[in-house]
Short mmCIF file of C-alpha atoms in Angstrom, two decimals:
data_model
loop_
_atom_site.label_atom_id
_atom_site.label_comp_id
_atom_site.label_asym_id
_atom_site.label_seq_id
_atom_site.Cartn_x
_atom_site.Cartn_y
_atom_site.Cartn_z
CA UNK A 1 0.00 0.00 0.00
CA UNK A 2 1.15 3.75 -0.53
CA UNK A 3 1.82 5.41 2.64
CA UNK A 4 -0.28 8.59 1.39
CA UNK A 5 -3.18 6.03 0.52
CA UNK A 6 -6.93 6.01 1.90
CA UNK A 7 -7.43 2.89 3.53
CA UNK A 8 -10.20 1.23 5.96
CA UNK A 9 -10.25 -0.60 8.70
CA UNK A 10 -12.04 -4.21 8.32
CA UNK A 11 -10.79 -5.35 12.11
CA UNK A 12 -9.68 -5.16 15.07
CA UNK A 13 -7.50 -8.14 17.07
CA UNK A 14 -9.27 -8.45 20.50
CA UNK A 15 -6.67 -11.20 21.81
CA UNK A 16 -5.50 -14.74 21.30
CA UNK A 17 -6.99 -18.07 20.78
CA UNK A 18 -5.29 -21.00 21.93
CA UNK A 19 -1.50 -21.29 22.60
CA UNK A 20 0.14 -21.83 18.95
CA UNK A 21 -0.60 -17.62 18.14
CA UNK A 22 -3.66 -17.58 16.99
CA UNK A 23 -5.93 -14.00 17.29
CA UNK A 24 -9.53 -13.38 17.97
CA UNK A 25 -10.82 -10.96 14.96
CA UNK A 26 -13.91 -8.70 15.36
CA UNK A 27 -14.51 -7.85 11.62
CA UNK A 28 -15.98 -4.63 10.72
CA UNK A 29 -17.01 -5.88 7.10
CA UNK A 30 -20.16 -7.11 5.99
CA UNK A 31 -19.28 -10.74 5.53
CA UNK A 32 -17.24 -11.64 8.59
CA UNK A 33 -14.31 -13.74 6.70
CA UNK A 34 -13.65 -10.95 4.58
CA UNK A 35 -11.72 -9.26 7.01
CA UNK A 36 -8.88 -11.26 5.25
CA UNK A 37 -10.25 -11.15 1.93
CA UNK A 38 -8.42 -8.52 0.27
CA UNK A 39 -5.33 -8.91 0.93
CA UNK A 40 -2.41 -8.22 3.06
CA UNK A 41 -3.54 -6.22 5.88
CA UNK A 42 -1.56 -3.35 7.61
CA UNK A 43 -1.34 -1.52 11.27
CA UNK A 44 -2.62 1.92 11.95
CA UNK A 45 0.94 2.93 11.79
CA UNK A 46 1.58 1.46 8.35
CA UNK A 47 4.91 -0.24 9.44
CA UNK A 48 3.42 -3.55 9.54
CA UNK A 49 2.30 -5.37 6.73
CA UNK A 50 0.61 -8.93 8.29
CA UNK A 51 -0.84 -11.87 6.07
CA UNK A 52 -3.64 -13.33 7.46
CA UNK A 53 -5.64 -16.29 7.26
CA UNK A 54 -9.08 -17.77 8.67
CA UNK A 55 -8.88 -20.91 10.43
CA UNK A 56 -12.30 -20.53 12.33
CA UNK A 57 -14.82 -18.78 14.20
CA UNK A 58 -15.99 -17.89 17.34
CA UNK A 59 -18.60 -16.40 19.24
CA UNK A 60 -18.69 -12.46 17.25
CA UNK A 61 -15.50 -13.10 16.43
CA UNK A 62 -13.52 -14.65 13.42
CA UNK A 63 -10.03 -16.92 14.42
CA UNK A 64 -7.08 -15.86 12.33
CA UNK A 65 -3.20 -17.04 12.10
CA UNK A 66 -0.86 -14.29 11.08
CA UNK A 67 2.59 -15.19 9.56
CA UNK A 68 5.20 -15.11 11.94
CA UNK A 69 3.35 -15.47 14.95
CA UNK A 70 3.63 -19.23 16.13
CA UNK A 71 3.34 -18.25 20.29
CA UNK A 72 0.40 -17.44 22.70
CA UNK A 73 2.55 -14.26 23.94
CA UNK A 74 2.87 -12.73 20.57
CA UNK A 75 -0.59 -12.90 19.65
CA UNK A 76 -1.41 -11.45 22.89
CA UNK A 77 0.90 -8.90 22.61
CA UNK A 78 -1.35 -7.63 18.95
CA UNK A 79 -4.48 -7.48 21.11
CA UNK A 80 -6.15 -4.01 20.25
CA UNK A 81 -4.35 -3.82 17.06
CA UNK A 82 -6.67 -2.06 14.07
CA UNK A 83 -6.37 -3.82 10.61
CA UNK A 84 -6.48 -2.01 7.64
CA UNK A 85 -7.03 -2.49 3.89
CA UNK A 86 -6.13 0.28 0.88
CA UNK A 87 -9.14 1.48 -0.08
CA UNK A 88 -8.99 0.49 -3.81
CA UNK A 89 -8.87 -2.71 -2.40
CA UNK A 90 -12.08 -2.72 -1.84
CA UNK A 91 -14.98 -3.64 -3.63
CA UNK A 92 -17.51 -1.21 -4.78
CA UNK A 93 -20.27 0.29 -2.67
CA UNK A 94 -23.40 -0.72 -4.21
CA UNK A 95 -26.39 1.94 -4.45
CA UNK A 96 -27.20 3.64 -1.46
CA UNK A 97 -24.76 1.78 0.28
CA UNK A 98 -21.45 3.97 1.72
CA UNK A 99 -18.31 2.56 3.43
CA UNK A 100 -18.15 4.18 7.02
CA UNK A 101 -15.31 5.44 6.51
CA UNK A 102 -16.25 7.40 3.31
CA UNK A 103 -18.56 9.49 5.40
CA UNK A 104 -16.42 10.20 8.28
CA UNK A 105 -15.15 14.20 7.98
CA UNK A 106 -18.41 15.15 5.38
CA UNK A 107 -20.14 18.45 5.86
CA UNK A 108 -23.69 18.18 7.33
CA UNK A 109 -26.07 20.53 6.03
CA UNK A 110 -29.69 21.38 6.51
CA UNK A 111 -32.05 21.35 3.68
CA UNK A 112 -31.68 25.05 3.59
CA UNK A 113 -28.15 24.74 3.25
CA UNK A 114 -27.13 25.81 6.64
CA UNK A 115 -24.23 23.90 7.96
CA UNK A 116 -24.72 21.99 10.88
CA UNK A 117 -21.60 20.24 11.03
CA UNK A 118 -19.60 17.58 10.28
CA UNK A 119 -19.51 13.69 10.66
CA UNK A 120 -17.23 12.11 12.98
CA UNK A 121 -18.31 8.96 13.55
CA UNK A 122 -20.85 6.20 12.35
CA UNK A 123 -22.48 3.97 14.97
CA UNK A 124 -24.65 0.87 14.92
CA UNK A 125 -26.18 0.47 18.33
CA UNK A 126 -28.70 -2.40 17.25
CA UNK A 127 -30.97 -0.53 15.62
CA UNK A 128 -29.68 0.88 12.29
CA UNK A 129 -26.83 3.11 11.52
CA UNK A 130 -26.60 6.83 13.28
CA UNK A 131 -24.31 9.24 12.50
CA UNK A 132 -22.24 11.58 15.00
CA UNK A 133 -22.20 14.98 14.02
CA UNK A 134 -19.95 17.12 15.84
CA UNK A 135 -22.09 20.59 16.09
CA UNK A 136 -21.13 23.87 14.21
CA UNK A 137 -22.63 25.65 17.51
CA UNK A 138 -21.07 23.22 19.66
CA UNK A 139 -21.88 19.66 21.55
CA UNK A 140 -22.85 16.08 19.13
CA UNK A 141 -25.43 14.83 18.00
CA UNK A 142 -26.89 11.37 16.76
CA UNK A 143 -28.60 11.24 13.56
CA UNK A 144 -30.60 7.92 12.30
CA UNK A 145 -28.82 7.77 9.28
CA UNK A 146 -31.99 6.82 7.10
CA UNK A 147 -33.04 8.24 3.81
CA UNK A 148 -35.41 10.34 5.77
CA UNK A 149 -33.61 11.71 7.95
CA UNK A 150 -30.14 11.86 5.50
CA UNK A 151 -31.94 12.18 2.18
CA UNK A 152 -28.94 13.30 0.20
CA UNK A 153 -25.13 11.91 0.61
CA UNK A 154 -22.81 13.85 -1.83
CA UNK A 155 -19.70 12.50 -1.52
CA UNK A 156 -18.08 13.88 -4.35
CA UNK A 157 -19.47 17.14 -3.23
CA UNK A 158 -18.08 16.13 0.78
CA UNK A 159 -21.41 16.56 2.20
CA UNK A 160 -24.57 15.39 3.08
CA UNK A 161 -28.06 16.72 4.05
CA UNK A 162 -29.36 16.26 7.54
CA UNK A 163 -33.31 16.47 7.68
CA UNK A 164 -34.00 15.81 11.46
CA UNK A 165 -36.91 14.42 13.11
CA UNK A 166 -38.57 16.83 14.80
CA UNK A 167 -36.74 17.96 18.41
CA UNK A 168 -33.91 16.45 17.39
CA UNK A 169 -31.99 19.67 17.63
CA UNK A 170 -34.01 21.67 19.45
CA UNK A 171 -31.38 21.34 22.91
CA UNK A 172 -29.55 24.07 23.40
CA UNK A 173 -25.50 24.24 24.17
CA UNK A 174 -26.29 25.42 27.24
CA UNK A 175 -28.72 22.86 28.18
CA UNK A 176 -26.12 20.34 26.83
CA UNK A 177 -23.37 22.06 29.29
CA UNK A 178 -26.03 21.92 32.05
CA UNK A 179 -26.38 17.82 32.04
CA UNK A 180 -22.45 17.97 31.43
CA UNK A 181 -21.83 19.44 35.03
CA UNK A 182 -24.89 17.85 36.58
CA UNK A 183 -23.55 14.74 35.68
CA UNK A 184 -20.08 15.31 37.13
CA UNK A 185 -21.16 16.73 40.55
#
């Protein structure tokens, strides 16, 4: 991969399996295998390249051997590591579909074109996707990301359009600050 590359992350070691270096994978892609599907996979930091490959699964997780790793204590020691894919790798998104991380950093505007903010992060809590927006005037917020409350994603364009159910923005900074402190003391 070129260092200057956009890539994704597709998983995320959460420990070992076994004693002969195996890792527990949670895989952020649709299909859980194809966390090793496209290829060599890299760090965050880009200095290491790892080749993987599925030898089973496990309860929400996927069970991977990486080259090089033969020992209980290095597979450990890659717990919390975040495994990335270039970009290009990937397949494309189909209609109305979006890779999370092609949202992340997009404007959010109202319909009227006011800008509310910007995305920072895309959640799935167990009922559909939200997106955080990270207020203009200050404070997040979570947005169902649904065509009726997102109808238009420009990427191109690096924005999208935020029509919120009703309420949804109606709390103030101030009120926000309010259950900050409340909460604290």
């Amino acid at each position: 991969m070129d260092k200057g590359e956009a890539r994704v992350c597709v998983g995320a070691i959460t420990g070992a399996q076994g004693v002969r270096g195996a890792v527990r994978i949670k895989s952020f892609t649709a299909v859980p295998e194809d966390v090793a599907a496209y290829g060599p996979v890299e760090d965050e930091s880009r200095q290491r390249k790892l080749t993987l490959h599925l030898v089973g699964h496990a309860k929400g997780v996927v069970i991977g051997k990486i080259a090089g790793i033969d020992d209980r204590d290095a597979a450990e020691a890659m717990k919390g590591m975040r495994l990335y894919v270039a970009r290009s790798a990937l397949p494309a998104a189909g209609e109305d579909e979006y890779y999370h991380a092609d949202l992340l950093g997009l404007t959010a505007e109202l319909p009227d074109g006011t800008v509310l903010g910007r995305v920072r992060a895309v959640h799935d809590y167990g009922a559909g996707d939200s997106i955080e927006l990270v207020r203009a005037v200050g404070g997040t917020v979570l947005v169902p990301f649904t065509r009726a409350a997102v109808p238009v994603v420009d990427l191109a364009g690096g924005r999208l359009v935020v029509d919120p159910p009703a309420g949804l923005l109606d709390r103030t900074v101030e009120a926000e600050a309010e259950d900050r402190v409340g909460k604290i003391g």
